[in-house]
CSV table of N, CA, C and O in Angstrom, one decimal:
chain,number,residue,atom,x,y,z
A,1,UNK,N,0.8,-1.2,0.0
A,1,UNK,CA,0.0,0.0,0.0
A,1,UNK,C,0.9,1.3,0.0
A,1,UNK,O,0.4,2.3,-0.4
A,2,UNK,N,2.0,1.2,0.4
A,2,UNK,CA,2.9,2.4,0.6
A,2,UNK,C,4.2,2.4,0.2
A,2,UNK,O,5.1,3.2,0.4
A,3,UNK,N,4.4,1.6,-0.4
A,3,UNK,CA,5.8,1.2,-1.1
A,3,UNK,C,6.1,2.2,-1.9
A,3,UNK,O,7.3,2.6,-2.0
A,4,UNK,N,5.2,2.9,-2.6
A,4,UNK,CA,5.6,4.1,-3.2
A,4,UNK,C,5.3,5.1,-3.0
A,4,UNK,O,5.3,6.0,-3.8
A,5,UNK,N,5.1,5.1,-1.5
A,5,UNK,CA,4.8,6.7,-0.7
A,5,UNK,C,6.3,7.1,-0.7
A,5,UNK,O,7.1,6.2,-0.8
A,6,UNK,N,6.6,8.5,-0.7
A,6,UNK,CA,7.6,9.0,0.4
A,6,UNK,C,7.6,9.4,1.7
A,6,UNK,O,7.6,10.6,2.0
A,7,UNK,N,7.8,8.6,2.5
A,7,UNK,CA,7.6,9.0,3.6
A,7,UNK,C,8.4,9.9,4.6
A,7,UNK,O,9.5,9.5,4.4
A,8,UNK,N,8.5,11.0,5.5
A,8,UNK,CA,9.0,11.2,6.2
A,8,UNK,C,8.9,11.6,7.4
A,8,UNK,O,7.8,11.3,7.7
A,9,UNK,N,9.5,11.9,8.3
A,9,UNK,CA,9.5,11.6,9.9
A,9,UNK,C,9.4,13.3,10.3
A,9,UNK,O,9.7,14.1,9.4
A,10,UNK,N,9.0,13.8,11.3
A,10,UNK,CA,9.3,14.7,12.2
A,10,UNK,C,9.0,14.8,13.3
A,10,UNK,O,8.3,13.8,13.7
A,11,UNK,N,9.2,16.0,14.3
A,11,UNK,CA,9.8,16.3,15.9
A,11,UNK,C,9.1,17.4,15.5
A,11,UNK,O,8.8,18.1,14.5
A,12,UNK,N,8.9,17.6,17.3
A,12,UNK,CA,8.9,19.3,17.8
A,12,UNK,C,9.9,19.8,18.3
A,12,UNK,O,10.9,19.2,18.7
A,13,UNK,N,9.8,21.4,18.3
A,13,UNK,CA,10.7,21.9,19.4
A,13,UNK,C,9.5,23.0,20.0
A,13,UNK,O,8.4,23.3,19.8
A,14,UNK,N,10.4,23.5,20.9
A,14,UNK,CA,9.5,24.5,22.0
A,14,UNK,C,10.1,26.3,20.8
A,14,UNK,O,9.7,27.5,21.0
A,15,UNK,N,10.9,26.0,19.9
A,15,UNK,CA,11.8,27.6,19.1
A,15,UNK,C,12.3,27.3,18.1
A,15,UNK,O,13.4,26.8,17.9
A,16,UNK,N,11.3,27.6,17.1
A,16,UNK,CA,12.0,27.4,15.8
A,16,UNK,C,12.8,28.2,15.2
A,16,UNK,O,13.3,27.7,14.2
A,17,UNK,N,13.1,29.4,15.5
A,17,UNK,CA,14.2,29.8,15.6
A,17,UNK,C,15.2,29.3,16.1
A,17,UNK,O,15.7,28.5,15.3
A,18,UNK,N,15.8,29.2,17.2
A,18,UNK,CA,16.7,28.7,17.3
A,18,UNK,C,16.7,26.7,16.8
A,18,UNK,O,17.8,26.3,16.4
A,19,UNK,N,15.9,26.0,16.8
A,19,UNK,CA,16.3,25.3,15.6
A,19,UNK,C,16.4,25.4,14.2
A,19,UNK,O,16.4,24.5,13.5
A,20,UNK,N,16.4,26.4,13.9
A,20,UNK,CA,16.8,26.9,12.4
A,20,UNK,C,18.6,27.0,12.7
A,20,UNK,O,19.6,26.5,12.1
A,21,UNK,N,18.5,27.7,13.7
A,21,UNK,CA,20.0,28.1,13.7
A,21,UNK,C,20.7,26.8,14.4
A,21,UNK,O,21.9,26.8,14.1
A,22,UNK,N,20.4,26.0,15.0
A,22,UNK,CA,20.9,24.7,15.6
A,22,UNK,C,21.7,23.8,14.3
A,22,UNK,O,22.8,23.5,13.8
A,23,UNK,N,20.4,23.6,14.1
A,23,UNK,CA,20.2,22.5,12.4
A,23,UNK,C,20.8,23.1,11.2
A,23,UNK,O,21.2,22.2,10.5
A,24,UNK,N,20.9,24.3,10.6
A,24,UNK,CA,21.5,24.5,9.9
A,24,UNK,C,22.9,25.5,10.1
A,24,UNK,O,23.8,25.5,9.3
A,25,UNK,N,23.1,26.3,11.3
A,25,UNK,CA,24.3,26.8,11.4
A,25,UNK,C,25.1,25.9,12.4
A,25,UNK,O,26.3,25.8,12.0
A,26,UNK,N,24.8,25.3,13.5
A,26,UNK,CA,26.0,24.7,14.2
A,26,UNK,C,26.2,23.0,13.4
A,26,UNK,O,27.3,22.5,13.6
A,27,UNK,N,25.4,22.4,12.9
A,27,UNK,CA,25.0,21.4,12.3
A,27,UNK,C,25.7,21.4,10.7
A,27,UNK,O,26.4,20.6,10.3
A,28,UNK,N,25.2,22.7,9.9
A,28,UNK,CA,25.6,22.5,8.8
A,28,UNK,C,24.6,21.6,7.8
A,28,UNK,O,24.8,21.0,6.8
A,29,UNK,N,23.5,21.8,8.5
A,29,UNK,CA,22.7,20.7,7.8
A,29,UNK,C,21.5,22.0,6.6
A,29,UNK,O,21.3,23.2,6.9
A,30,UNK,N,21.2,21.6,5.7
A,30,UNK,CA,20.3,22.7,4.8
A,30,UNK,C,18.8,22.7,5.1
A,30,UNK,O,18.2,21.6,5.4
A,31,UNK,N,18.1,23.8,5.2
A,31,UNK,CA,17.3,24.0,6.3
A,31,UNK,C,16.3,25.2,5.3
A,31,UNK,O,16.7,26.2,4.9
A,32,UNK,N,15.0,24.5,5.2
A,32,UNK,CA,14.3,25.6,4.4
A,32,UNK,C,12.8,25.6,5.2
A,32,UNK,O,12.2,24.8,5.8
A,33,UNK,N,12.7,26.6,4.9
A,33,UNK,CA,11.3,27.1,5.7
A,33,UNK,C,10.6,26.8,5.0
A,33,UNK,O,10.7,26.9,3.7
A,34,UNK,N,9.2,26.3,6.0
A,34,UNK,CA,8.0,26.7,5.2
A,34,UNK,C,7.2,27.7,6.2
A,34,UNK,O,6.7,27.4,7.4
A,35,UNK,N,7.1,28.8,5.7
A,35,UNK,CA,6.8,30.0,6.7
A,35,UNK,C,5.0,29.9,7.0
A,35,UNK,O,4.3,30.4,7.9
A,36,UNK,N,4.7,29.0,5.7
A,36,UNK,CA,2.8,29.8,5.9
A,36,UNK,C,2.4,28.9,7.2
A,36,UNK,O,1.5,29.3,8.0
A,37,UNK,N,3.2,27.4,7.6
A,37,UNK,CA,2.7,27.0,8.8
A,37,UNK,C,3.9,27.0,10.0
A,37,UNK,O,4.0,26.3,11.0
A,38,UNK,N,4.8,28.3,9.6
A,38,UNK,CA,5.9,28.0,10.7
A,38,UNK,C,6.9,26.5,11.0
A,38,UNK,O,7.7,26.1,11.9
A,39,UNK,N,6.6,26.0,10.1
A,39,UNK,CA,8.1,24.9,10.4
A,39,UNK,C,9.3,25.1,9.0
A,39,UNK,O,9.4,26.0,8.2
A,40,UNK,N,10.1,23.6,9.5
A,40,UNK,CA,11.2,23.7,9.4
A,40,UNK,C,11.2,22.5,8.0
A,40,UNK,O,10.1,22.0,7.6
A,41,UNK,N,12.2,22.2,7.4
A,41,UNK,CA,12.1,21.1,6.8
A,41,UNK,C,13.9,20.9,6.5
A,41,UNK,O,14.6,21.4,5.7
A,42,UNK,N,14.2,19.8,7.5
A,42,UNK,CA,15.8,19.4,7.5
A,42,UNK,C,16.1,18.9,6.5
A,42,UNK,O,15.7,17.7,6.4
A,43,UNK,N,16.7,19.2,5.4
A,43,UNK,CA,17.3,18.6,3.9
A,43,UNK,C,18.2,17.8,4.4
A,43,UNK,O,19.3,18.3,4.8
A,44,UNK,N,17.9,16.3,4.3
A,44,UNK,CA,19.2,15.5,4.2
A,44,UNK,C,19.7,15.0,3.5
A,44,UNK,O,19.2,15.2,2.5
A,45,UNK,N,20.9,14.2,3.3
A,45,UNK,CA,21.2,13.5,2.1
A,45,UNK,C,20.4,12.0,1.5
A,45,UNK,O,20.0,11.2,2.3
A,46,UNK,N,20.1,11.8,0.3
A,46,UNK,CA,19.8,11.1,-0.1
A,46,UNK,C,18.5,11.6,-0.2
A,46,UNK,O,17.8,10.6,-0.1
A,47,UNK,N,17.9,12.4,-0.4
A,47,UNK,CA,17.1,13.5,-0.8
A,47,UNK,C,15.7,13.3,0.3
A,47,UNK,O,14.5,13.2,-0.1
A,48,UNK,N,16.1,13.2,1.0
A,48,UNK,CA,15.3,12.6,2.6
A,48,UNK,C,15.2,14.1,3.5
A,48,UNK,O,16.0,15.0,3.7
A,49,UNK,N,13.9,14.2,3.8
A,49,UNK,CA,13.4,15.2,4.7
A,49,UNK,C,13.0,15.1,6.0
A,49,UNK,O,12.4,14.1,6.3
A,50,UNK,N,13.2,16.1,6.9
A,50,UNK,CA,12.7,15.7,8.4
A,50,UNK,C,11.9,16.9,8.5
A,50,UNK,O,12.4,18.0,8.2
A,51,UNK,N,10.6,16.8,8.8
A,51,UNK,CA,10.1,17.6,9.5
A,51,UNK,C,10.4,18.8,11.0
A,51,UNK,O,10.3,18.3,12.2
A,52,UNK,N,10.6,19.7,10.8
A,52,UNK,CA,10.4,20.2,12.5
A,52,UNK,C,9.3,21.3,12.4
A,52,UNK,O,9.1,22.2,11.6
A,53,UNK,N,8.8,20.9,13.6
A,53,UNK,CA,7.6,22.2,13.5
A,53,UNK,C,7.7,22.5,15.1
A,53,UNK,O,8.1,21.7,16.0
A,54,UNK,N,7.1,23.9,15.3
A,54,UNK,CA,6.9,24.0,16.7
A,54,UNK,C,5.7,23.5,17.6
A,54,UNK,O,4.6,23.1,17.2
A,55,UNK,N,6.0,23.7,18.9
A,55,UNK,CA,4.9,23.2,19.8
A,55,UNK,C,4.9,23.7,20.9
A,55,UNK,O,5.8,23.3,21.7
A,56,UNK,N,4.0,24.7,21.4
A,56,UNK,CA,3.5,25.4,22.6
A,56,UNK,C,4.2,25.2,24.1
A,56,UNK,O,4.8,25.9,24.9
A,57,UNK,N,3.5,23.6,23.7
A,57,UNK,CA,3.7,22.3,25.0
A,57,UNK,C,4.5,21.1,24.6
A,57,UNK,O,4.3,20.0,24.9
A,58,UNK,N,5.5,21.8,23.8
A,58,UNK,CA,6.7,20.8,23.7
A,58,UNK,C,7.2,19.8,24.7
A,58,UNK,O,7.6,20.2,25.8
A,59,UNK,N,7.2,18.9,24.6
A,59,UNK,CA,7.9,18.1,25.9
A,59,UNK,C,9.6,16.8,24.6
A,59,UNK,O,9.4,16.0,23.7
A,60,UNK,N,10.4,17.1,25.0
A,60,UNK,CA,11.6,16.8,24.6
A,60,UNK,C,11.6,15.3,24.2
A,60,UNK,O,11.9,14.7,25.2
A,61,UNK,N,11.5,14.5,23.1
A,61,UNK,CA,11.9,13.3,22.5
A,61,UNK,C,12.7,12.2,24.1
A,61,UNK,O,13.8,12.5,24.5
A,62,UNK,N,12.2,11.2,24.6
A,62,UNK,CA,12.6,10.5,25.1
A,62,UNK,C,14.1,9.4,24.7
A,62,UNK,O,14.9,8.8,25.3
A,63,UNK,N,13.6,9.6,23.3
A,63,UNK,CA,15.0,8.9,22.5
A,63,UNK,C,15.6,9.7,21.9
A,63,UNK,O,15.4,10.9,22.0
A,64,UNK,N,16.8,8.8,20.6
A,64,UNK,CA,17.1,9.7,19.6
A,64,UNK,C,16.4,9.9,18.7
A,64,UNK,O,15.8,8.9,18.3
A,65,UNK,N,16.0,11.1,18.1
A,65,UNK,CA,15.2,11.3,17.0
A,65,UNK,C,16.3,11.3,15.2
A,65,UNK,O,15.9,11.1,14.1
A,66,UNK,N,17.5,11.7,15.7
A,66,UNK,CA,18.1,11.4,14.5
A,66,UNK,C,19.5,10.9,14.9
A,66,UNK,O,20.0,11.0,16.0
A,67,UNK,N,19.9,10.2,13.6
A,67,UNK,CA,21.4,9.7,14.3
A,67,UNK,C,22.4,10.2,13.0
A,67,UNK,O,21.8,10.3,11.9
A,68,UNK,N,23.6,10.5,12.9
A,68,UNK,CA,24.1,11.0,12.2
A,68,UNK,C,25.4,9.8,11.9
A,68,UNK,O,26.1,9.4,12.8
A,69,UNK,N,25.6,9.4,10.8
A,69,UNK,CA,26.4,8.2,10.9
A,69,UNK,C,27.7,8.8,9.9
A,69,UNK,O,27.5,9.2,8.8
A,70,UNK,N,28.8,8.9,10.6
A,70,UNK,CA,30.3,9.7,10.0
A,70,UNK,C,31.2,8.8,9.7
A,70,UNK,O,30.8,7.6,9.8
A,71,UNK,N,32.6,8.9,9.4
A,71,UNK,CA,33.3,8.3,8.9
A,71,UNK,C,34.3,8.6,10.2
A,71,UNK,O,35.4,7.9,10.0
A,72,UNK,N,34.4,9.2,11.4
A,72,UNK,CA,35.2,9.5,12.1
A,72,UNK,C,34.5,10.0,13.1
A,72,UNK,O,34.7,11.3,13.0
A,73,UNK,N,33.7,9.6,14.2
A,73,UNK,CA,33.5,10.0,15.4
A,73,UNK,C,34.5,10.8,16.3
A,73,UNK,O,34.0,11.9,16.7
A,74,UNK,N,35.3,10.7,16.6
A,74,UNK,CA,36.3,11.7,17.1
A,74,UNK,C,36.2,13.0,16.2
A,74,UNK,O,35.7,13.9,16.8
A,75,UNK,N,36.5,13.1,15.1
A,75,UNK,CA,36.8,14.0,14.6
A,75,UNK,C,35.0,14.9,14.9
A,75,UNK,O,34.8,16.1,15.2
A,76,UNK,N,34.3,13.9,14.7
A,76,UNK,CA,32.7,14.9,14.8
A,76,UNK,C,32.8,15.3,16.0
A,76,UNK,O,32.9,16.4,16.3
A,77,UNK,N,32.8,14.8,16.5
A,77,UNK,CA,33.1,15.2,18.5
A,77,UNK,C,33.5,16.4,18.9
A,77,UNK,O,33.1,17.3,19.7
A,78,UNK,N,34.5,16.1,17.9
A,78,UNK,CA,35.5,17.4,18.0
A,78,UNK,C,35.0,18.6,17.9
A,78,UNK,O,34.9,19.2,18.9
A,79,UNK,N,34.6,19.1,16.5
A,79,UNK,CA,33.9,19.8,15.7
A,79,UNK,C,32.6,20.3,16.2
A,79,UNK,O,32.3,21.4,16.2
A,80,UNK,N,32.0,19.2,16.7
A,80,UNK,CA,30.7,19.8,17.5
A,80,UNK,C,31.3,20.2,18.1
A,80,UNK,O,31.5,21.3,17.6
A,81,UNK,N,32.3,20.0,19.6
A,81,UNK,CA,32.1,20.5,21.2
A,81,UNK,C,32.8,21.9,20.8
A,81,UNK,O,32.6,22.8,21.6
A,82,UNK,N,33.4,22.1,19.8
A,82,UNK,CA,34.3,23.3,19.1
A,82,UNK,C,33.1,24.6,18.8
A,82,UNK,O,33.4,25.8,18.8
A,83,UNK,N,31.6,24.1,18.5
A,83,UNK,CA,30.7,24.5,18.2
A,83,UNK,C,29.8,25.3,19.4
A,83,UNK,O,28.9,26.2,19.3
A,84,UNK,N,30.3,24.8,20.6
A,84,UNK,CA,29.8,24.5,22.1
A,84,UNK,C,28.3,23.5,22.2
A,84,UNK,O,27.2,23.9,22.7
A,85,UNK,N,28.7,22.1,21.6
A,85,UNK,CA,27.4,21.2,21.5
A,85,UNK,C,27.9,20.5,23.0
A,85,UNK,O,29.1,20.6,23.1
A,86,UNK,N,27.5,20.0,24.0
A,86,UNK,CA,27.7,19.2,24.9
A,86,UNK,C,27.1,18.3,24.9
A,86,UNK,O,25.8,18.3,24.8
A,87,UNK,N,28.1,17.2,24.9
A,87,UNK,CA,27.5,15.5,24.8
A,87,UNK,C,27.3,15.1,26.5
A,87,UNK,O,27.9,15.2,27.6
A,88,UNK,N,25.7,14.3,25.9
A,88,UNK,CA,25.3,13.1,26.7
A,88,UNK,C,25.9,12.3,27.4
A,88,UNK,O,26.7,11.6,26.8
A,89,UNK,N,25.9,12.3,28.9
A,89,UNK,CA,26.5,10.7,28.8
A,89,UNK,C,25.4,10.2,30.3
A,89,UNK,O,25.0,10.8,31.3
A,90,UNK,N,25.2,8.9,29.8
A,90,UNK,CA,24.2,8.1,30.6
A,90,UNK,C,24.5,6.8,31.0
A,90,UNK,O,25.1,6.1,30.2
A,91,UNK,N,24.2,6.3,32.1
A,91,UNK,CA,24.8,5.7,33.2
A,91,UNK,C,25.1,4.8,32.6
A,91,UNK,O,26.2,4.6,32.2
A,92,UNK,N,23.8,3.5,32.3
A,92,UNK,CA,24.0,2.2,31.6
A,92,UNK,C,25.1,2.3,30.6
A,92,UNK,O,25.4,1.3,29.9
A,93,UNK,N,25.9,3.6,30.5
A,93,UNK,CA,27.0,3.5,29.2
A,93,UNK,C,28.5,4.0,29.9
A,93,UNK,O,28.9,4.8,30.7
A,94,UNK,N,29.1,3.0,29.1
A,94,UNK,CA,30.8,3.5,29.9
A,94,UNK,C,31.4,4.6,28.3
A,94,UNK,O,31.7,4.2,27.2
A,95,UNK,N,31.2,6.0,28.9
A,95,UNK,CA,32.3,6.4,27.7
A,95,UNK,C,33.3,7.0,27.8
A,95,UNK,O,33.4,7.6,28.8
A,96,UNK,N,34.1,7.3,27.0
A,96,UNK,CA,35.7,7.9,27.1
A,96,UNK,C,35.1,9.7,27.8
A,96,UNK,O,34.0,10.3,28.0
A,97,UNK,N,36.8,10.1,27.8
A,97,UNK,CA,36.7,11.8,27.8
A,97,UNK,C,35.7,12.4,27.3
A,97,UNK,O,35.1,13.2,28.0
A,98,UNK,N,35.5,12.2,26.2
A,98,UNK,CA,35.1,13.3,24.9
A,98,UNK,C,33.4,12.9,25.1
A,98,UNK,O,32.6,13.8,24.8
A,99,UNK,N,33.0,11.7,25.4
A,99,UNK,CA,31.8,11.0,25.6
A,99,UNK,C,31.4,10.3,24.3
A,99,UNK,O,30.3,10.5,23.7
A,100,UNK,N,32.4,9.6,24.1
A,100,UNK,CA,31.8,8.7,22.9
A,100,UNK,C,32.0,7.2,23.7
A,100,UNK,O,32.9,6.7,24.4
A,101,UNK,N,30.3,6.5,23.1
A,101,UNK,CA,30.4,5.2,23.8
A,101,UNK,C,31.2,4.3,22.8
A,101,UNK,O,31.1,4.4,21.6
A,102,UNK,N,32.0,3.6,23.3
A,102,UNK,CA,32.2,2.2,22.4
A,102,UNK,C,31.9,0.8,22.7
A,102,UNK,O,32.9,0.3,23.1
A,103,UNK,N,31.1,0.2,22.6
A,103,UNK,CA,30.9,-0.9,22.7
A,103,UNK,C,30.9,-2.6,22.0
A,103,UNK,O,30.2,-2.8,21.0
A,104,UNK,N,31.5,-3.4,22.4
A,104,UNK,CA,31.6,-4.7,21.9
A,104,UNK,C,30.2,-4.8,20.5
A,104,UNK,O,29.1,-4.3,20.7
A,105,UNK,N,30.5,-5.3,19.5
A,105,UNK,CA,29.2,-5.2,18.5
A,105,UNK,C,28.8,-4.1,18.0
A,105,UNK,O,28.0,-4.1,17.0
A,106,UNK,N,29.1,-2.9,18.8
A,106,UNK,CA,28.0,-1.9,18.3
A,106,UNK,C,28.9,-0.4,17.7
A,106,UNK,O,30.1,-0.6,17.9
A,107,UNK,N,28.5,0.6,17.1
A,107,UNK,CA,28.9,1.8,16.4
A,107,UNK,C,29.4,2.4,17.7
A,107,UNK,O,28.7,2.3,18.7
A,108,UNK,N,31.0,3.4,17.7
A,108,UNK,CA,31.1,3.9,18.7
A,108,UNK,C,29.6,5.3,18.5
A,108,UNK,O,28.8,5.4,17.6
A,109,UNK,N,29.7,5.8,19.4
A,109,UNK,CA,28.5,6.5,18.8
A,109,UNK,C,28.7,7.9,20.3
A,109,UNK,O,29.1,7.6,21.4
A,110,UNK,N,28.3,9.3,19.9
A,110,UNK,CA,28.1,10.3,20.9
A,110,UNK,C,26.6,10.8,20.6
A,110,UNK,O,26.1,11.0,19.5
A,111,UNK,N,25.9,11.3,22.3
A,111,UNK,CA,25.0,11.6,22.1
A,111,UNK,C,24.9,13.0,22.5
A,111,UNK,O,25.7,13.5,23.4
A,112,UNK,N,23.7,13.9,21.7
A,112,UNK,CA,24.0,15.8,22.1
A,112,UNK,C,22.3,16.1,21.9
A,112,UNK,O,21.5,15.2,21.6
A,113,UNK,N,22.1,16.9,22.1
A,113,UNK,CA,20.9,17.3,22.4
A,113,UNK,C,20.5,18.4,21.9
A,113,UNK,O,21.3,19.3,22.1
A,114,UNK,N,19.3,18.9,20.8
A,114,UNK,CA,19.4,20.2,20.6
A,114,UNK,C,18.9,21.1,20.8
A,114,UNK,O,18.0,20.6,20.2
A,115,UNK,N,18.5,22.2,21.1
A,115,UNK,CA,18.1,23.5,22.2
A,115,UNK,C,16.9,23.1,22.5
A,115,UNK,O,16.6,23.3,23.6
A,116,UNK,N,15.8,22.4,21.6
A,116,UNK,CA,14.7,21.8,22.3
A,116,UNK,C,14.6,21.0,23.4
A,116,UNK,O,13.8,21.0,24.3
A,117,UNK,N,16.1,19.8,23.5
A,117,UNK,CA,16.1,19.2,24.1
A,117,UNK,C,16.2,17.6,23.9
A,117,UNK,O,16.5,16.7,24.6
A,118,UNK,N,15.5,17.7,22.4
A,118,UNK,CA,15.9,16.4,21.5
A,118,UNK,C,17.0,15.7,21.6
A,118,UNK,O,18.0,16.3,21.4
A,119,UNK,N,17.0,14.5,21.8
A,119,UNK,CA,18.2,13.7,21.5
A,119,UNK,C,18.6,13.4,20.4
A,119,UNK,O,17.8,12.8,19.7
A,120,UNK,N,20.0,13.6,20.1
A,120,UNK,CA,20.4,13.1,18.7
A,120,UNK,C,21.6,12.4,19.0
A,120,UNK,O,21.9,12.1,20.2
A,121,UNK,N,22.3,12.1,17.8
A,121,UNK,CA,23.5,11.3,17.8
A,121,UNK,C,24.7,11.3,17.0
A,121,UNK,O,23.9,11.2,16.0
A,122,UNK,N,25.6,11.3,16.6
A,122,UNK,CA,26.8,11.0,15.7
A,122,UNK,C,27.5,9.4,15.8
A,122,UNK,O,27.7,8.9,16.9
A,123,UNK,N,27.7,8.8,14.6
A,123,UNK,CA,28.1,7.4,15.4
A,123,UNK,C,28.8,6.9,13.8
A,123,UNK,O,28.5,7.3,12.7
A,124,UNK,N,29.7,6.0,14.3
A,124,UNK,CA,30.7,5.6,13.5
A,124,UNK,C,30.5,4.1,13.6
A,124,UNK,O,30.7,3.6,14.8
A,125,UNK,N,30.3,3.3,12.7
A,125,UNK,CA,30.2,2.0,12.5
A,125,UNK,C,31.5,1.2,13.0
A,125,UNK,O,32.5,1.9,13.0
A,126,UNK,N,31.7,0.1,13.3
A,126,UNK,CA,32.5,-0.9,13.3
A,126,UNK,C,33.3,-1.1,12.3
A,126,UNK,O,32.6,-1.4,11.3
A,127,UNK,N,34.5,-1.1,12.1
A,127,UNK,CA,35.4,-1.7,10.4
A,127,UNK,C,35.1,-3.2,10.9
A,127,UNK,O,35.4,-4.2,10.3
């Protein structure tokens, strides 16, 4: 029935202003308005869109809502905290300095939050 929808996903935030400027100036990600209902629309690659729109009674994403998958987690780490992004770190996880988890089986991976409060991620696969 939907195989040939395109589908796509979105989030709130409590300022879409400042997720404009989150998402496309500390992020670097391409970011176009649609002004007649106030949101956002995250241009990603692979010609994939995220919704963001605002919300009054925002209450902050319990998980990650996006994950960013790089070729060098350190180096993203870097670059964000350079940005003043501060990473997550949460108990069930053992992670280095910088707060990147690495775990047996899994993507080292760091987690950051953005002015809404959303959780996101950067993460680097296993060779």
């Amino acid at each position: 029935m939907f195989e040939n929808t395109k589908a796509f996903s979105g989030f709130s935030v409590d300022d879409i202003g400042k997720a404009k400027e989150f998402y496309g100036g500390t992020l670097g990600l391409r970011v176009s308005e649609e002004t007649e209902m106030g949101h956002l629309l995250l241009n990603l690659a692979g010609d994939t869109n995220v919704l963001v729109y605002p919300k009054d009674n925002h209450e902050p994403a319990s998980f990650t809502i996006l994950n960013f998958p790089v070729d060098d987690v350190e180096k993203a780490v870097d670059e964000l905290a350079a940005k003043g992004v501060r990473f997550e770190r949460y108990e069930e996880f053992e992670a280095d300095d910088k707060g990147i988890v690495r775990e047996a089986g899994g993507p080292a991976i760091a987690w950051f939050k953005d002015p809404a409060g959303n959780v996101l991620s950067v993460l680097q696969e296993s060779a």
